[in-house]
Amino acid sequence: MKRLILKLVILTLLILSSDIIIGILLRPLISKIPNGRYFKIYHTFYKTDAEMVLIGSSACETGVNPEILEKQLGLTVWNGARGDQTLLYFEVATDKLLERKKVKTIVYFIESMRFETEIDISGISQLKPLTIVDKSLIPYISQGRKLEEYFLKSNLYACNSLSYYLIRPMLSSKSIDGGVETKGQKVKIGSKSSLLNYKYKGISFKGVYNQQKVDRYLMMFKKCRDQNVNVIVITLPRCNPPYELSRTIDTLKSMQDEGLFRYFDYYTDQRFIHKPEFFYDEGHFNKEGANYFSEILAKDLFDSCSLRK
Amino acid sequence: MLFNSIEFLIFFPIVCLIYFIIPHKVRWAFLLVASYYFYMSWKASYAILLFGVTTVNYLGGLAIANSKNKETKKWILIFTIILSLSGLYYYKYFNFIGNTINAILNNLGIGISIPFLDLILPVGISFFTFQALSYTIDIYKGQMKCETNFGIFALFVSFFPQLVAGPIERATHLLPQFYEKHKWNDKNAVVGIRLMLWGMFKKVVVADRLALYVNAVFNNYQKHSGLSYILASILFAFQIYCDFSGYSDIARGSARVMGFDLMVNFRFPYLSENVTKFWQRNHISLTTWLKDYIYFPLVETNPTVLRMCVLIFITFLLSGLWHGADWTFVIWGIWQAVFLIYDILMRKKRKRMEKWFKERKLLNLSLGFRYLVTFAIICLGAIFFRASDVKQGWAILKGILSLKEGSLFIDAATLSYSFIALILLLFIEANNTIDFNDFIMRQKTLSKWSLYYIIIISIIVLGVFDNSAFIYFQF
């Protein structure tokens, strides 16, 4: 029995020391990794001094050119959107931006059926490595899962499934996410052949309306309002909007009457619908589309929200 | 309760600790309570079903043992089998049979339909039903004496390490172990923990990681190419193996820590030269169950080749249905049967070919080729095992055979991790003769410790911790 316990203790000590060494090595490295996954989040949460920050998923990351917004509105803009991210990322990004008290306007890009799906916890797990430098992120990532909360105290587990994304930016010249030179935008060139050959089929989305999600979005907007930060909500256009009905859009339209945010719906905007030349794929603008859309968005924001400095 | 959950991480050491502290005479009662708690943590009310199957088989066994008339014994056995299978039929097959009849009636233009029941399949129902039945059949065949202690018999049916996904134990092997006085034994603990560690690696590092790619292709199959189907089918074969054999390893390991020996359920089946050999190494507890209780009793009276082929077909059709109440599983079962029948028919020719290859010193080459062919057959069959319906299965099979146009779907992160894990898996499993423990025993101290270290680090860094259930729970 004693021998077995001794063996288990040695093994545990070995793992624990590896965990500490990994933490020591990664802590300075994470913030220095070239443009890529962690840099983008790190910059959005802890570095950006932009007056306007865009929060969304990959459609926003590729689809909005901050430079055009800056020129038109005279504000500094950072595109803090990230692929695969939804409500949970929006919440943590909002809290981190509000903590730093630099941001004046947050623009949320909410997809057309976002209130009709379950809360997705997979995307937020991509933030795990940042727990090595900021333990306050743990509750956002664990979302009440006790095991996850406990595991996230480990530096090794913080790299779980993500070392690929840690290493890749150092091996490849092509950045994974938008970098500083494009103010966070990830520029896509051209159009995918599948998009050009697409045959339009309208379908009704049969999701279940998720009130819990709506409440959490509202709570997030209220936090911004309490700190005098403007909230703008946008639904981006799609090349061939697949869903004929969207309760999310209706809800957002009715919710904006409460005065928490301004809402702009471009989901079925005729300037983009069935125009593959503006899109990289079904839901992502290419460079031309992003620039064209950013011009329109800047004008609308200028006209309706008096956001110009 | 899942093996890969925090609940089990707390439950198991507590159960072990109490088990070794309390006196031997009450240990069975404690294990019985722990096993029912384990089962009820999933859905408490379904414990009634477990209790029902246990009671029916206990009484059936008792009645058979006490009956002197052979004919009466036979009728008691039939009655016990029907009663035991009724729960399985109701929860697992009622809707399947109802839907099939409805489709037939619809085609005939008859406007009657059997209602669809909104049921949740009790976890592990196929496993514990078959395990309980094996006891009754063994009593009938005179291979064992009946168990008079209802509590011990109930523990045999519900023993928590193997309750929900096997191995399907035999009463002759497991029941006597509940009477043995187990003392804490370092060797057992080490062997058990090793197996649990390796099982966990297979589940969370390999199976759940591969599932990310496989699910991405199968759940959105219309968008993917033939090449992606091929890769997804190969990866699914490893996913299902690691998922199920991982569970068996954890089950065997946790039982071993307490001093119990459960049967080996897998012997790396992908190193098999034909489908027959594959089934001798894959899900051994089910294969031997089907062989001992269906195939052999029917074939031994008149073992002609035709009879053997027909019975193999029936046995694997039932094996398909045991796995799931869907036509996809029926097709999967038939697929296995076709190649097993082929093996029987080609037995003589194969021996001649082996001799020919041996004479030309090409035996290893031919063996390697046969490994590949067998693996390809298993992978193609697995498409229907994974497909959500027959239409999807055919579409993917057709896509593979016609090499449906399009580029290979690459999810670089998932694939790179998967391949690292697969290399480690293949290296260890291909060098096992029995299980992971056997591999470890042959290593020197330094490699042994390095391997423990690598496996634990891999679980932490490469594991998928989304509390995903084991695939075989659904059966």
mmCIF file of C-alpha atoms in Angstrom, chain B residues 70-186:
data_model
loop_
_atom_site.group_PDB
_atom_site.id
_atom_site.type_symbol
_atom_site.label_atom_id
_atom_site.label_comp_id
_atom_site.label_asym_id
_atom_site.label_seq_id
_atom_site.Cartn_x
_atom_site.Cartn_y
_atom_site.Cartn_z
ATOM 1 C CA LYS B 70 -37.533 -31.513 -18.864
ATOM 2 C CA GLU B 71 -40.561 -30.202 -20.725
ATOM 3 C CA THR B 72 -41.570 -28.001 -17.776
ATOM 4 C CA LYS B 73 -38.009 -26.632 -17.597
ATOM 5 C CA LYS B 74 -38.217 -25.769 -21.280
ATOM 6 C CA TRP B 75 -41.509 -23.891 -20.867
ATOM 7 C CA ILE B 76 -40.223 -22.012 -17.834
ATOM 8 C CA LEU B 77 -37.162 -20.988 -19.856
ATOM 9 C CA ILE B 78 -39.303 -19.795 -22.769
ATOM 10 C CA PHE B 79 -41.575 -17.888 -20.387
ATOM 11 C CA THR B 80 -38.555 -16.267 -18.667
ATOM 12 C CA ILE B 81 -37.006 -15.285 -21.992
ATOM 13 C CA ILE B 82 -40.265 -13.749 -23.237
ATOM 14 C CA LEU B 83 -40.800 -11.828 -19.990
ATOM 15 C CA SER B 84 -37.184 -10.603 -19.940
ATOM 16 C CA LEU B 85 -37.291 -9.493 -23.539
ATOM 17 C CA SER B 86 -40.659 -7.734 -23.160
ATOM 18 C CA GLY B 87 -39.023 -4.690 -21.548
ATOM 19 C CA LEU B 88 -36.418 -4.613 -24.279
ATOM 20 C CA TYR B 89 -39.140 -4.945 -26.911
ATOM 21 C CA TYR B 90 -41.269 -2.180 -25.414
ATOM 22 C CA TYR B 91 -38.497 0.375 -24.985
ATOM 23 C CA LYS B 92 -36.295 -0.486 -27.924
ATOM 24 C CA TYR B 93 -38.284 -2.169 -30.671
ATOM 25 C CA PHE B 94 -41.923 -1.103 -30.307
ATOM 26 C CA ASN B 95 -41.523 2.113 -32.298
ATOM 27 C CA PHE B 96 -39.264 0.481 -34.883
ATOM 28 C CA ILE B 97 -41.702 -2.355 -35.532
ATOM 29 C CA GLY B 98 -44.644 0.052 -35.387
ATOM 30 C CA ASN B 99 -43.055 2.391 -37.936
ATOM 31 C CA THR B 100 -42.238 -0.521 -40.242
ATOM 32 C CA ILE B 101 -45.795 -1.854 -40.072
ATOM 33 C CA ASN B 102 -47.177 1.652 -40.618
ATOM 34 C CA ALA B 103 -45.010 2.075 -43.717
ATOM 35 C CA ILE B 104 -46.223 -1.259 -45.106
ATOM 36 C CA LEU B 105 -49.864 -0.422 -44.339
ATOM 37 C CA ASN B 106 -49.430 2.990 -45.926
ATOM 38 C CA ASN B 107 -48.048 1.444 -49.087
ATOM 39 C CA LEU B 108 -51.010 -0.912 -49.207
ATOM 40 C CA GLY B 109 -53.329 2.058 -48.794
ATOM 41 C CA ILE B 110 -54.637 0.876 -45.409
ATOM 42 C CA GLY B 111 -55.302 3.857 -43.212
ATOM 43 C CA ILE B 112 -54.532 2.222 -39.842
ATOM 44 C CA SER B 113 -51.465 3.276 -37.941
ATOM 45 C CA ILE B 114 -49.725 2.062 -34.812
ATOM 46 C CA PRO B 115 -49.106 4.981 -32.447
ATOM 47 C CA PHE B 116 -45.575 6.235 -31.836
ATOM 48 C CA LEU B 117 -44.520 6.087 -28.175
ATOM 49 C CA ASP B 118 -42.358 8.863 -26.804
ATOM 50 C CA LEU B 119 -39.900 6.705 -24.882
ATOM 51 C CA ILE B 120 -36.398 7.156 -23.576
ATOM 52 C CA LEU B 121 -34.381 3.985 -24.011
ATOM 53 C CA PRO B 122 -33.170 2.788 -20.592
ATOM 54 C CA VAL B 123 -29.402 2.914 -20.616
ATOM 55 C CA GLY B 124 -27.704 -0.487 -20.830
ATOM 56 C CA ILE B 125 -30.990 -2.400 -21.195
ATOM 57 C CA SER B 126 -29.613 -4.745 -23.876
ATOM 58 C CA PHE B 127 -26.553 -5.492 -21.745
ATOM 59 C CA PHE B 128 -28.222 -6.358 -18.460
ATOM 60 C CA THR B 129 -31.071 -8.250 -20.151
ATOM 61 C CA PHE B 130 -28.607 -10.483 -22.010
ATOM 62 C CA GLN B 131 -26.472 -10.951 -18.904
ATOM 63 C CA ALA B 132 -29.468 -12.006 -16.821
ATOM 64 C CA LEU B 133 -30.688 -14.331 -19.591
ATOM 65 C CA SER B 134 -27.319 -16.050 -19.840
ATOM 66 C CA TYR B 135 -27.746 -17.119 -16.198
ATOM 67 C CA THR B 136 -31.176 -18.655 -16.782
ATOM 68 C CA ILE B 137 -30.057 -20.437 -19.944
ATOM 69 C CA ASP B 138 -26.970 -21.791 -18.152
ATOM 70 C CA ILE B 139 -29.220 -23.167 -15.385
ATOM 71 C CA TYR B 140 -31.451 -24.773 -18.017
ATOM 72 C CA LYS B 141 -28.435 -26.324 -19.731
ATOM 73 C CA GLY B 142 -27.254 -27.635 -16.377
ATOM 74 C CA GLN B 143 -24.009 -25.703 -16.603
ATOM 75 C CA MET B 144 -24.417 -24.134 -13.167
ATOM 76 C CA LYS B 145 -26.398 -24.339 -9.975
ATOM 77 C CA CYS B 146 -29.027 -21.715 -9.332
ATOM 78 C CA GLU B 147 -28.223 -18.804 -7.061
ATOM 79 C CA THR B 148 -30.459 -18.811 -4.010
ATOM 80 C CA ASN B 149 -29.383 -15.472 -2.574
ATOM 81 C CA PHE B 150 -31.524 -12.918 -4.404
ATOM 82 C CA GLY B 151 -29.248 -10.056 -3.336
ATOM 83 C CA ILE B 152 -26.125 -11.653 -4.797
ATOM 84 C CA PHE B 153 -27.983 -12.458 -7.996
ATOM 85 C CA ALA B 154 -29.251 -8.867 -8.176
ATOM 86 C CA LEU B 155 -25.632 -7.728 -7.785
ATOM 87 C CA PHE B 156 -24.572 -10.014 -10.630
ATOM 88 C CA VAL B 157 -27.112 -8.328 -12.935
ATOM 89 C CA SER B 158 -26.402 -4.786 -11.734
ATOM 90 C CA PHE B 159 -22.667 -4.786 -10.866
ATOM 91 C CA PHE B 160 -21.883 -1.147 -11.628
ATOM 92 C CA PRO B 161 -18.553 -1.364 -13.520
ATOM 93 C CA GLN B 162 -20.132 -3.374 -16.335
ATOM 94 C CA LEU B 163 -23.825 -2.561 -15.874
ATOM 95 C CA VAL B 164 -24.471 -0.137 -18.703
ATOM 96 C CA ALA B 165 -22.082 -1.215 -21.464
ATOM 97 C CA GLY B 166 -20.656 -4.594 -20.592
ATOM 98 C CA PRO B 167 -18.652 -6.746 -20.892
ATOM 99 C CA ILE B 168 -21.693 -9.044 -20.807
ATOM 100 C CA GLU B 169 -20.520 -11.354 -18.067
ATOM 101 C CA ARG B 170 -21.450 -14.975 -17.501
ATOM 102 C CA ALA B 171 -22.835 -16.079 -14.180
ATOM 103 C CA THR B 172 -20.356 -18.977 -14.089
ATOM 104 C CA HIS B 173 -17.513 -16.448 -14.155
ATOM 105 C CA LEU B 174 -18.791 -13.506 -12.123
ATOM 106 C CA LEU B 175 -21.226 -14.923 -9.543
ATOM 107 C CA PRO B 176 -18.650 -16.985 -7.591
ATOM 108 C CA GLN B 177 -16.463 -13.882 -7.304
ATOM 109 C CA PHE B 178 -19.081 -12.194 -5.104
ATOM 110 C CA TYR B 179 -18.512 -14.936 -2.519
ATOM 111 C CA GLU B 180 -14.737 -14.512 -2.562
ATOM 112 C CA LYS B 181 -13.197 -12.480 0.213
ATOM 113 C CA HIS B 182 -11.247 -9.709 -1.488
ATOM 114 C CA LYS B 183 -8.483 -8.059 0.460
ATOM 115 C CA TRP B 184 -6.897 -4.837 -0.686
ATOM 116 C CA ASN B 185 -4.136 -5.830 -3.039
ATOM 117 C CA ASP B 186 -1.590 -3.378 -4.411
#
